Amino acid sequence: MDVEKLWQEFGAQQALSGHQRVDLLKATEALTRTIYKESSAFQDGRHSLGTSASQVQQVESAVLDQNWTGIPEYSKRFYKVFGVSSARQHLQRAFIRLALDHLEHGFDGFDASLIYHASHVSDAYDPFYVKWAHTMQGNDLAKRLQADDKAGKVPKPLYNHYTAITSDDGHNYSQVANATFFEEIAAIVTCFDSWISDLEKQEGPTEKLKANYLAYLKQYRACLAETDVEQLEPQWHRLDELWMSVRHHIQVVHDIEYGYGDPLRTKVAPEFSLRLLDESYAADNAQIGKIQDLMVDYFKTRTSDLARGGLNALRLSMAGLYYLPFQAGISLFFRFSGQSIPNRSEVRNAHGVKIYFDPVSMAARQVTAKKLAASVLEEPARQDCIDTIGTLVYHVAAHEIGHAIYGLDAMKDAIKVTTRTLLEEPRAELTALHTMCLMVKADMVSEAQMQQHLASFMLCDLRRFAMWDSQATRPYALSAATNWSKAHDLGYITLTSAKKMTFDDSKAQAFITSCSKDYEDILDAEDGRDGATIEATLHRMEQAEWTPVVQHLLEQLWEKD
């Protein structure tokens, strides 16, 4: 792809002039979306699944909006579309570099260096992810690992987050560090060398921030290059700690999420991102702060060690709506609308968490949610309750803040690894519903507003049924099935004789009250180190798939290949 030619052909210099800072990055993304749709350079990519209108639209939805509905994970079609998506992101990053080189962009030298070199690292991450995904999924070893994990036959050391598992004889397992197995990491390390060298020459906003950022980047490089399996956990643990010292409006986020791409649900998937605080959402960020304070007040009433330790994490945490100018790795097809990280409870308790909300990702998801809602509701206009920023503030915020306290990582010695990864997201969803109860009691929202937020919550979950077989979103699917089944049992949701869904808002309070009790039952089990109750909770959620209302939704929405 001739990037310079596309820059000239689409008049990028003129189109982007006058834009600065985050606005410039957003304008660049809008321009590359247009280029993807119109340029002959992407014609083969647009037709990668075929030339019919529906096939072209399916690719476009995946490439531009991370909506991969109907494209089976880790299939040949998946990797075809992933390649197209990666190419479009490569163009986006190249255009950002050209903008930084040729336009009045408004960033100081330090911030420009962060953006410029992060784009190069991001370019190098996609080949790493593709090799990683082929290794982790879609092969005989992955199937055997999944079966042995269910049977409890996988040796505990193999649950290391940062290794690749091998089996030369087809019977015994072994593992090596990612840096040993994936030669693609060498190119990423080289990018870090250039980045560190350039950043050392820049004048930071403060000497402390510059020192903290350099320490973080140097440790990130060391983690990627580490070949000693025994040193992987302490190295990445130290990286989390150094990262929490970086307090800046531009955040670099390292590979941190596990459980979304491998059969053991324990490997950290390759994902690198750059995130800029979006100041256009100042009022919404302030409201999130009030919700965070409300949650702190609630957890003050709990007297366990988990509550006391988690309160420190809540108080030290930073949260806001951020803009992500480019994607890499697993986020090309599984992009978070919110994150509460790091995941290590020891780091969270000592340093707090960073909580990110992504309005662009949420907006794209809600286009899909509204279409699905219109197809199952007796009154399609009810879909209008779905609101992007409202969802982030009144649903996703409490969910992500909830990860900061009582995370199931604290139960890792009392429950299965897969239970921890499958149940943590449903637990966080219950946090959001519990917090709705708290907001009503505190008069932060009226009962009518709660009903609107709750209906939006439920309708947004319809996406989970459309992608029911996705391993990446399996924890969210379990939560959706459980909530829809409960809502039906309580009469909050009714399936009419015409096989359409209706809401009874008079039952909304009963529903969130019941969910609040479920949430507190989990907290009580954690306080009592009651692993059996946690395991039983997951088992009950898994049974929700077979309830009539969930089976109906799967029949209506699940796009099987």
PDB file of C-alpha atoms in Angstrom, residues 85-298:
ATOM      1  CA  SER A  85      -8.415  -4.784   9.541  1.00  0.00           C
ATOM      2  CA  SER A  86      -4.704  -4.740  10.290  1.00  0.00           C
ATOM      3  CA  ALA A  87      -3.988  -3.051   6.947  1.00  0.00           C
ATOM      4  CA  ARG A  88      -6.517  -0.329   7.661  1.00  0.00           C
ATOM      5  CA  GLN A  89      -4.999   0.259  11.115  1.00  0.00           C
ATOM      6  CA  HIS A  90      -1.547   0.375   9.514  1.00  0.00           C
ATOM      7  CA  LEU A  91      -2.795   3.191   7.255  1.00  0.00           C
ATOM      8  CA  GLN A  92      -4.285   4.993  10.253  1.00  0.00           C
ATOM      9  CA  ARG A  93      -0.988   4.870  12.130  1.00  0.00           C
ATOM     10  CA  ALA A  94       1.011   5.944   9.076  1.00  0.00           C
ATOM     11  CA  PHE A  95      -1.294   8.937   8.536  1.00  0.00           C
ATOM     12  CA  ILE A  96      -0.880   9.941  12.188  1.00  0.00           C
ATOM     13  CA  ARG A  97       2.899   9.914  11.743  1.00  0.00           C
ATOM     14  CA  LEU A  98       2.594  12.039   8.614  1.00  0.00           C
ATOM     15  CA  ALA A  99       0.343  14.467  10.484  1.00  0.00           C
ATOM     16  CA  LEU A 100       2.894  14.739  13.285  1.00  0.00           C
ATOM     17  CA  ASP A 101       5.648  15.342  10.718  1.00  0.00           C
ATOM     18  CA  HIS A 102       3.871  17.904   8.517  1.00  0.00           C
ATOM     19  CA  LEU A 103       1.058  19.633  10.436  1.00  0.00           C
ATOM     20  CA  GLU A 104       0.676  22.011  13.373  1.00  0.00           C
ATOM     21  CA  HIS A 105      -0.569  19.233  15.612  1.00  0.00           C
ATOM     22  CA  GLY A 106      -0.570  20.954  19.029  1.00  0.00           C
ATOM     23  CA  PHE A 107       1.335  18.276  20.952  1.00  0.00           C
ATOM     24  CA  ASP A 108       4.592  19.063  22.736  1.00  0.00           C
ATOM     25  CA  GLY A 109       7.694  17.024  21.911  1.00  0.00           C
ATOM     26  CA  PHE A 110       7.189  14.581  24.769  1.00  0.00           C
ATOM     27  CA  ASP A 111       3.590  13.744  23.869  1.00  0.00           C
ATOM     28  CA  ALA A 112       4.380  13.625  20.140  1.00  0.00           C
ATOM     29  CA  SER A 113       7.124  11.087  20.882  1.00  0.00           C
ATOM     30  CA  LEU A 114       4.670   8.938  22.833  1.00  0.00           C
ATOM     31  CA  ILE A 115       2.183   8.926  19.954  1.00  0.00           C
ATOM     32  CA  TYR A 116       4.737   8.522  17.158  1.00  0.00           C
ATOM     33  CA  HIS A 117       6.610   5.578  18.627  1.00  0.00           C
ATOM     34  CA  ALA A 118       3.481   3.935  20.019  1.00  0.00           C
ATOM     35  CA  SER A 119       2.228   3.771  16.437  1.00  0.00           C
ATOM     36  CA  HIS A 120       5.360   1.845  15.404  1.00  0.00           C
ATOM     37  CA  VAL A 121       5.016  -0.583  18.306  1.00  0.00           C
ATOM     38  CA  SER A 122       1.374  -1.082  17.373  1.00  0.00           C
ATOM     39  CA  ASP A 123       2.385  -1.929  13.787  1.00  0.00           C
ATOM     40  CA  ALA A 124       4.679  -4.655  15.102  1.00  0.00           C
ATOM     41  CA  TYR A 125       2.054  -6.173  17.402  1.00  0.00           C
ATOM     42  CA  ASP A 126      -0.301  -7.501  14.718  1.00  0.00           C
ATOM     43  CA  PRO A 127       2.100 -10.176  13.350  1.00  0.00           C
ATOM     44  CA  PHE A 128       2.770 -11.253  16.947  1.00  0.00           C
ATOM     45  CA  TYR A 129      -0.948 -11.596  17.639  1.00  0.00           C
ATOM     46  CA  VAL A 130      -1.638 -13.614  14.473  1.00  0.00           C
ATOM     47  CA  LYS A 131       1.111 -16.116  15.350  1.00  0.00           C
ATOM     48  CA  TRP A 132      -0.088 -16.217  18.959  1.00  0.00           C
ATOM     49  CA  ALA A 133      -3.710 -16.869  17.942  1.00  0.00           C
ATOM     50  CA  HIS A 134      -2.707 -19.696  15.573  1.00  0.00           C
ATOM     51  CA  THR A 135      -0.724 -21.219  18.429  1.00  0.00           C
ATOM     52  CA  MET A 136      -3.463 -20.916  21.043  1.00  0.00           C
ATOM     53  CA  GLN A 137      -6.565 -21.884  19.055  1.00  0.00           C
ATOM     54  CA  GLY A 138      -7.811 -24.102  16.254  1.00  0.00           C
ATOM     55  CA  ASN A 139      -5.384 -27.007  16.640  1.00  0.00           C
ATOM     56  CA  ASP A 140      -5.219 -30.433  18.297  1.00  0.00           C
ATOM     57  CA  LEU A 141      -3.099 -29.169  21.188  1.00  0.00           C
ATOM     58  CA  ALA A 142      -5.684 -26.507  22.033  1.00  0.00           C
ATOM     59  CA  LYS A 143      -8.469 -29.109  22.034  1.00  0.00           C
ATOM     60  CA  ARG A 144      -6.480 -31.426  24.308  1.00  0.00           C
ATOM     61  CA  LEU A 145      -5.634 -28.603  26.699  1.00  0.00           C
ATOM     62  CA  GLN A 146      -9.290 -27.624  26.930  1.00  0.00           C
ATOM     63  CA  ALA A 147     -10.327 -31.207  27.695  1.00  0.00           C
ATOM     64  CA  ASP A 148      -7.540 -31.725  30.230  1.00  0.00           C
ATOM     65  CA  ASP A 149      -8.371 -28.423  31.905  1.00  0.00           C
ATOM     66  CA  LYS A 150     -11.971 -29.560  32.410  1.00  0.00           C
ATOM     67  CA  ALA A 151     -10.693 -32.824  33.857  1.00  0.00           C
ATOM     68  CA  GLY A 152      -8.224 -31.048  36.145  1.00  0.00           C
ATOM     69  CA  LYS A 153      -5.224 -32.684  34.468  1.00  0.00           C
ATOM     70  CA  VAL A 154      -3.254 -29.578  33.455  1.00  0.00           C
ATOM     71  CA  PRO A 155      -0.222 -28.985  35.722  1.00  0.00           C
ATOM     72  CA  LYS A 156      -0.549 -25.705  37.615  1.00  0.00           C
ATOM     73  CA  PRO A 157       2.719 -24.149  36.303  1.00  0.00           C
ATOM     74  CA  LEU A 158       1.263 -24.197  32.771  1.00  0.00           C
ATOM     75  CA  TYR A 159      -1.254 -21.518  33.774  1.00  0.00           C
ATOM     76  CA  ASN A 160       1.537 -18.950  33.491  1.00  0.00           C
ATOM     77  CA  HIS A 161       0.169 -15.871  31.722  1.00  0.00           C
ATOM     78  CA  TYR A 162       3.199 -15.307  29.489  1.00  0.00           C
ATOM     79  CA  THR A 163       4.175 -18.663  27.999  1.00  0.00           C
ATOM     80  CA  ALA A 164       3.428 -20.849  25.005  1.00  0.00           C
ATOM     81  CA  ILE A 165       2.619 -24.491  25.736  1.00  0.00           C
ATOM     82  CA  THR A 166       4.068 -27.242  23.554  1.00  0.00           C
ATOM     83  CA  SER A 167       3.752 -31.025  23.413  1.00  0.00           C
ATOM     84  CA  ASP A 168       6.350 -32.759  21.270  1.00  0.00           C
ATOM     85  CA  ASP A 169       5.221 -36.313  21.983  1.00  0.00           C
ATOM     86  CA  GLY A 170       1.489 -35.676  22.013  1.00  0.00           C
ATOM     87  CA  HIS A 171       1.259 -36.615  25.681  1.00  0.00           C
ATOM     88  CA  ASN A 172       3.454 -34.508  27.957  1.00  0.00           C
ATOM     89  CA  TYR A 173       3.240 -30.731  28.105  1.00  0.00           C
ATOM     90  CA  SER A 174       6.056 -28.224  28.362  1.00  0.00           C
ATOM     91  CA  GLN A 175       6.213 -24.446  28.111  1.00  0.00           C
ATOM     92  CA  VAL A 176       8.578 -21.697  27.052  1.00  0.00           C
ATOM     93  CA  ALA A 177       8.494 -17.932  27.454  1.00  0.00           C
ATOM     94  CA  ASN A 178       6.753 -15.992  24.700  1.00  0.00           C
ATOM     95  CA  ALA A 179      10.060 -14.371  23.723  1.00  0.00           C
ATOM     96  CA  THR A 180      11.529 -17.824  23.094  1.00  0.00           C
ATOM     97  CA  PHE A 181       8.580 -19.100  21.057  1.00  0.00           C
ATOM     98  CA  PHE A 182       7.471 -16.041  19.088  1.00  0.00           C
ATOM     99  CA  GLU A 183      10.227 -14.571  16.933  1.00  0.00           C
ATOM    100  CA  GLU A 184       7.872 -11.692  16.088  1.00  0.00           C
ATOM    101  CA  ILE A 185       8.586 -10.169  19.507  1.00  0.00           C
ATOM    102  CA  ALA A 186      12.099  -9.172  18.398  1.00  0.00           C
ATOM    103  CA  ALA A 187      10.677  -6.484  16.088  1.00  0.00           C
ATOM    104  CA  ILE A 188       8.607  -5.064  18.958  1.00  0.00           C
ATOM    105  CA  VAL A 189      11.674  -4.901  21.206  1.00  0.00           C
ATOM    106  CA  THR A 190      13.552  -3.000  18.484  1.00  0.00           C
ATOM    107  CA  CYS A 191      10.720  -0.455  18.351  1.00  0.00           C
ATOM    108  CA  PHE A 192      11.007   0.013  22.104  1.00  0.00           C
ATOM    109  CA  ASP A 193      14.740   0.666  21.800  1.00  0.00           C
ATOM    110  CA  SER A 194      14.074   3.514  19.357  1.00  0.00           C
ATOM    111  CA  TRP A 195      11.238   4.839  21.511  1.00  0.00           C
ATOM    112  CA  ILE A 196      13.277   4.916  24.711  1.00  0.00           C
ATOM    113  CA  SER A 197      16.200   6.584  22.941  1.00  0.00           C
ATOM    114  CA  ASP A 198      13.969   9.337  21.534  1.00  0.00           C
ATOM    115  CA  LEU A 199      12.024   9.934  24.739  1.00  0.00           C
ATOM    116  CA  GLU A 200      15.240  10.389  26.692  1.00  0.00           C
ATOM    117  CA  LYS A 201      15.982  13.405  24.472  1.00  0.00           C
ATOM    118  CA  GLN A 202      12.600  15.044  25.073  1.00  0.00           C
ATOM    119  CA  GLU A 203      11.760  17.501  27.823  1.00  0.00           C
ATOM    120  CA  GLY A 204       8.975  16.028  29.920  1.00  0.00           C
ATOM    121  CA  PRO A 205       6.125  18.024  31.474  1.00  0.00           C
ATOM    122  CA  THR A 206       7.932  17.255  34.743  1.00  0.00           C
ATOM    123  CA  GLU A 207      11.147  15.393  35.458  1.00  0.00           C
ATOM    124  CA  LYS A 208       9.207  12.937  37.609  1.00  0.00           C
ATOM    125  CA  LEU A 209       6.760  12.081  34.830  1.00  0.00           C
ATOM    126  CA  LYS A 210       9.578  11.625  32.329  1.00  0.00           C
ATOM    127  CA  ALA A 211      11.478   9.384  34.743  1.00  0.00           C
ATOM    128  CA  ASN A 212       8.348   7.338  35.491  1.00  0.00           C
ATOM    129  CA  TYR A 213       7.505   6.907  31.811  1.00  0.00           C
ATOM    130  CA  LEU A 214      11.048   5.856  30.921  1.00  0.00           C
ATOM    131  CA  ALA A 215      11.178   3.380  33.801  1.00  0.00           C
ATOM    132  CA  TYR A 216       7.882   1.907  32.620  1.00  0.00           C
ATOM    133  CA  LEU A 217       8.931   1.620  28.965  1.00  0.00           C
ATOM    134  CA  LYS A 218      12.290   0.063  29.868  1.00  0.00           C
ATOM    135  CA  GLN A 219      10.561  -2.491  32.075  1.00  0.00           C
ATOM    136  CA  TYR A 220       7.988  -3.186  29.330  1.00  0.00           C
ATOM    137  CA  ARG A 221      10.853  -3.933  26.953  1.00  0.00           C
ATOM    138  CA  ALA A 222      12.469  -6.212  29.542  1.00  0.00           C
ATOM    139  CA  CYS A 223       9.207  -8.111  30.027  1.00  0.00           C
ATOM    140  CA  LEU A 224       8.759  -8.711  26.310  1.00  0.00           C
ATOM    141  CA  ALA A 225      12.362  -9.922  25.955  1.00  0.00           C
ATOM    142  CA  GLU A 226      12.373 -12.160  29.061  1.00  0.00           C
ATOM    143  CA  THR A 227      13.169 -15.809  28.273  1.00  0.00           C
ATOM    144  CA  ASP A 228      13.378 -17.235  31.806  1.00  0.00           C
ATOM    145  CA  VAL A 229       9.972 -18.710  32.637  1.00  0.00           C
ATOM    146  CA  GLU A 230      10.624 -18.309  36.363  1.00  0.00           C
ATOM    147  CA  GLN A 231      11.195 -14.563  35.937  1.00  0.00           C
ATOM    148  CA  LEU A 232       8.092 -13.812  33.871  1.00  0.00           C
ATOM    149  CA  GLU A 233       5.632 -13.284  36.719  1.00  0.00           C
ATOM    150  CA  PRO A 234       7.925 -11.042  38.836  1.00  0.00           C
ATOM    151  CA  GLN A 235       8.917  -9.032  35.755  1.00  0.00           C
ATOM    152  CA  TRP A 236       5.341  -8.353  34.659  1.00  0.00           C
ATOM    153  CA  HIS A 237       4.267  -7.743  38.262  1.00  0.00           C
ATOM    154  CA  ARG A 238       6.917  -5.032  38.469  1.00  0.00           C
ATOM    155  CA  LEU A 239       5.651  -3.586  35.177  1.00  0.00           C
ATOM    156  CA  ASP A 240       2.156  -3.195  36.639  1.00  0.00           C
ATOM    157  CA  GLU A 241       3.624  -1.316  39.606  1.00  0.00           C
ATOM    158  CA  LEU A 242       5.685   1.037  37.449  1.00  0.00           C
ATOM    159  CA  TRP A 243       2.717   1.632  35.166  1.00  0.00           C
ATOM    160  CA  MET A 244       0.583   2.786  38.080  1.00  0.00           C
ATOM    161  CA  SER A 245       3.154   5.542  38.701  1.00  0.00           C
ATOM    162  CA  VAL A 246       2.531   6.985  35.229  1.00  0.00           C
ATOM    163  CA  ARG A 247      -0.158   9.638  35.748  1.00  0.00           C
ATOM    164  CA  HIS A 248      -0.565  11.499  32.482  1.00  0.00           C
ATOM    165  CA  HIS A 249      -3.335  12.414  30.047  1.00  0.00           C
ATOM    166  CA  ILE A 250      -1.685  10.116  27.482  1.00  0.00           C
ATOM    167  CA  GLN A 251      -1.542   6.509  28.624  1.00  0.00           C
ATOM    168  CA  VAL A 252       0.379   3.596  27.127  1.00  0.00           C
ATOM    169  CA  VAL A 253      -1.279   0.311  28.099  1.00  0.00           C
ATOM    170  CA  HIS A 254       0.601  -2.988  27.982  1.00  0.00           C
ATOM    171  CA  ASP A 255      -0.606  -6.569  27.414  1.00  0.00           C
ATOM    172  CA  ILE A 256      -2.742  -7.077  30.499  1.00  0.00           C
ATOM    173  CA  GLU A 257      -5.983  -9.021  29.917  1.00  0.00           C
ATOM    174  CA  TYR A 258      -6.122 -12.801  30.170  1.00  0.00           C
ATOM    175  CA  GLY A 259      -8.885 -15.314  29.589  1.00  0.00           C
ATOM    176  CA  TYR A 260     -10.074 -14.118  26.181  1.00  0.00           C
ATOM    177  CA  GLY A 261      -8.083 -16.082  23.635  1.00  0.00           C
ATOM    178  CA  ASP A 262      -6.702 -19.413  24.841  1.00  0.00           C
ATOM    179  CA  PRO A 263      -8.215 -22.749  25.932  1.00  0.00           C
ATOM    180  CA  LEU A 264      -6.979 -22.407  29.532  1.00  0.00           C
ATOM    181  CA  ARG A 265      -8.355 -18.852  29.799  1.00  0.00           C
ATOM    182  CA  THR A 266      -5.142 -17.745  31.450  1.00  0.00           C
ATOM    183  CA  LYS A 267      -2.749 -16.473  28.780  1.00  0.00           C
ATOM    184  CA  VAL A 268      -2.406 -12.715  28.362  1.00  0.00           C
ATOM    185  CA  ALA A 269      -3.319 -11.915  24.762  1.00  0.00           C
ATOM    186  CA  PRO A 270      -1.042  -9.618  22.717  1.00  0.00           C
ATOM    187  CA  GLU A 271      -2.598  -6.181  22.914  1.00  0.00           C
ATOM    188  CA  PHE A 272      -0.944  -2.777  22.973  1.00  0.00           C
ATOM    189  CA  SER A 273      -2.704   0.561  23.018  1.00  0.00           C
ATOM    190  CA  LEU A 274      -2.298   4.310  23.336  1.00  0.00           C
ATOM    191  CA  ARG A 275      -5.116   6.239  25.039  1.00  0.00           C
ATOM    192  CA  LEU A 276      -5.699   9.979  25.358  1.00  0.00           C
ATOM    193  CA  LEU A 277      -8.042  11.522  27.914  1.00  0.00           C
ATOM    194  CA  ASP A 278     -10.921  13.091  25.984  1.00  0.00           C
ATOM    195  CA  GLU A 279     -11.638  16.413  27.679  1.00  0.00           C
ATOM    196  CA  SER A 280     -14.862  16.890  25.706  1.00  0.00           C
ATOM    197  CA  TYR A 281     -16.471  14.548  28.267  1.00  0.00           C
ATOM    198  CA  ALA A 282     -15.548  16.549  31.390  1.00  0.00           C
ATOM    199  CA  ALA A 283     -19.099  16.560  32.826  1.00  0.00           C
ATOM    200  CA  ASP A 284     -19.486  12.818  32.312  1.00  0.00           C
ATOM    201  CA  ASN A 285     -16.115  12.172  33.940  1.00  0.00           C
ATOM    202  CA  ALA A 286     -17.321  14.190  36.944  1.00  0.00           C
ATOM    203  CA  GLN A 287     -20.493  12.065  37.227  1.00  0.00           C
ATOM    204  CA  ILE A 288     -18.399   8.899  37.137  1.00  0.00           C
ATOM    205  CA  GLY A 289     -16.439  10.341  40.056  1.00  0.00           C
ATOM    206  CA  LYS A 290     -19.670  10.732  42.045  1.00  0.00           C
ATOM    207  CA  ILE A 291     -20.623   7.116  41.321  1.00  0.00           C
ATOM    208  CA  GLN A 292     -17.173   6.035  42.470  1.00  0.00           C
ATOM    209  CA  ASP A 293     -17.683   7.960  45.738  1.00  0.00           C
ATOM    210  CA  LEU A 294     -21.059   6.265  46.240  1.00  0.00           C
ATOM    211  CA  MET A 295     -19.442   2.853  45.844  1.00  0.00           C
ATOM    212  CA  VAL A 296     -16.710   3.782  48.318  1.00  0.00           C
ATOM    213  CA  ASP A 297     -19.400   4.687  50.862  1.00  0.00           C
ATOM    214  CA  TYR A 298     -21.061   1.294  50.357  1.00  0.00           C
TER     215      TYR A 298
END
